[in-house]
């Protein structure tokens, strides 16, 4: 390495040469995921043009040279190229290791990720990879000597390089326009793999939308929601917001491993065909509590109007949000009382960075012992099955499935190890849910309080299927493992609003996060003009008296689900 560095320090080249060689590295090496995926698409065609396939890397290289040449001048040349290489190497690692796509959603996830979560991705494999593909090339770019021509001559040579690159782009585009148009039109997801320009474009849009756009005026959906119940008993609903749980890993949904051995004995109803609003927490959490649907969801709009939690609170319920997910309610809990689980190591359930989800039970118990309102909603936000450090989500005594994967570079574990580790997180979540249900059952028996529980995950997870790991892929081509999520409902026998036998029958119907807004209002018996009876999946199994007392004549949607 020392000899190589010494050689580059003694090497003098022109700016155009440095741009060309760096672009070759970025386009032909760090863009291998894009080239491989596009090649697979092209070669899968019945009659593909071999020359068109050969033109692909040349076309990408020419575009890369054009873009980099625009900013390559004098002293800014090396910094721009080094930044490009560093960013591209990080994206390269994420793409080939986990199958990630760095689009707008991934940029948002990255910005909103806390330090502990970010560090969970750091491991020896990642460090060595980054040194090899990012640091070493950057050091060589820094070390090489550049020879500069007079200003006008330098400008002229740069324009020549740009002109030559554009000529190649137009030539290839002219010869194979129909081929590129067809492949691009039918495989729009491929553009997400172009490194690093898709990420730069997404980053620009994110910064523009979040930091340079005026906030919207807050919209009130209903000024006077109310809670109307027939019973004089107090009511408590615990909503457990799961993290990264996928429906197919629940034995309640037919999975062949006993991941729900606790709750299956407690008479829960599992909704087997629930789908998420997004593939990441940053989208799914605010979306599911919002009146907006997946089709018209916009975070700026969602955070600038009342959500389901706001309406329940305004209706007179005591609302408490308890988070074991690093305080990440994504703006949903802004206007209600929140409590963050302290990760201090003095707590045996915590390691200084994370806590097991059992840590949610103590503050829940405290709240249940000190009810101050007739109606109470408690949201427990789990850390659940958040990866890639799945092994940190369950204590050793809850390690049911072995061998498991005790490392964060999960792509280097066997498929069986990885699945066992993830299944342990689901089984542990089930244990925590059973503890919550037991606490609510005890409260109902001793204090004559109506109780219920609703559990739902924000998004699913990929575990190496088709080479894809984790979550966050664009929804348009995300696999079902990332979009089909579990939902569980339970209520004590004194709760008469819903017929559980009916719910068990209807639990196979297709529903989405779009239904959660109305489901929460329904469970809490909130009478509001924002409630849409046609979006309430529980309406078919609700008593006629419950429907009558919570339905508003001027509601947004008067169509009853059949």
C-alpha angles and dihedrals in degrees: 000000000000091000091049091050091047090051092053092047089057093044118099120193138159124264090248091056093050091049092048096049093043091049090050089056094047097043100039103031110023090040094053093116090057093044093047095047092046091047090052090051093049096045091049090064116102094236113016126174112245092205090052089055091049091050093059100082091040091051092049092046092051092051090048092051091049094052096044094045092060091066098033107105132129116306097000094060098084097042091051093048093046092050089049092051094045093049093043093050091053091049090045090056094047093048100046095037101043106008091245124167116210100217130138093290093051091049089052091049091050094050093047095045115109125227096260092052092046092051091053087074093055114099138139093269092053093046094050091046092051092048092050099044101027115022100038095051090044092052090051091050089051093047099050117095120235125212113214127206125206113291098261093043090049091050092048094051090049092051089050091054091049091047093050092049092049091049090056090047093051093043093052091040091052095047097044104023095126091049095050092043092051096047092044095046094050097039106039091156091071093076089066090069096058105114127251101341099073089054092047091051091048091047091053092051092047093051091045094050097043105035108023102039121089114244117253123246109264111258122215111210095187128007097194116030115164138195113235120186133166093214124078091211123107116258129216126184121185114199112196111202107206127208126223096339117150122208097228091064093061116097086207084069096047103277111155097230123074098250093143101043092134105046095039087071093052101065099252124167114230118203102213101189104052119138130195130239093229142359096245137052093243090066106026100050099053090037096055093051093044129092087228120097127230090258095056100027115140120169094217091055094041094053091046097061140050117284130200093272091052093051094047090050093046090050089064104268122135105241124196125177114200114187132198088168100086092273090295105152089137093228097309095109097042095114101040135066112281134191124194119206109242110235093203112147090233086078107081088215092059136066100197094269105043139017129211111250091250084079087076092065098071097056089041090054090048091052094047089051092054108042111170102177137053089240126036133182118192119186116200111195109201131202083216114161099347111160167249088035094052091153089067093060098074134043120246093253089060093054096120102158121054150226092039135178111260096184141073098231088079094171087073094057122087116263091247093051091050094048092047091052093049092045088054089058091052092048090050091049087052090053091052091048090052090053090052091049091048090052092050092047090052091049091050092051099044103035102029091240126151109235137184140170131211119188124187134159125228096224141335135250141239117226102193098299106154089355093298123130136182117359143273101097115149106277093235092071103014113130120248090253087073099041107037109079137178125255123185130184131192135168134177120255093257091064105094101172093093134042105224093198088056091048091052089055095048096040092096094064118113111260135159142198085276086077096055096082092059094037091059093047089048095050091047091046092235115172106210141149087229092064116104111201091196091062095050108102090192095057095093090058098041121108117253091241091054091050092048096050097047101039116098118206093226096046120149095248124027098182112112116214112247 
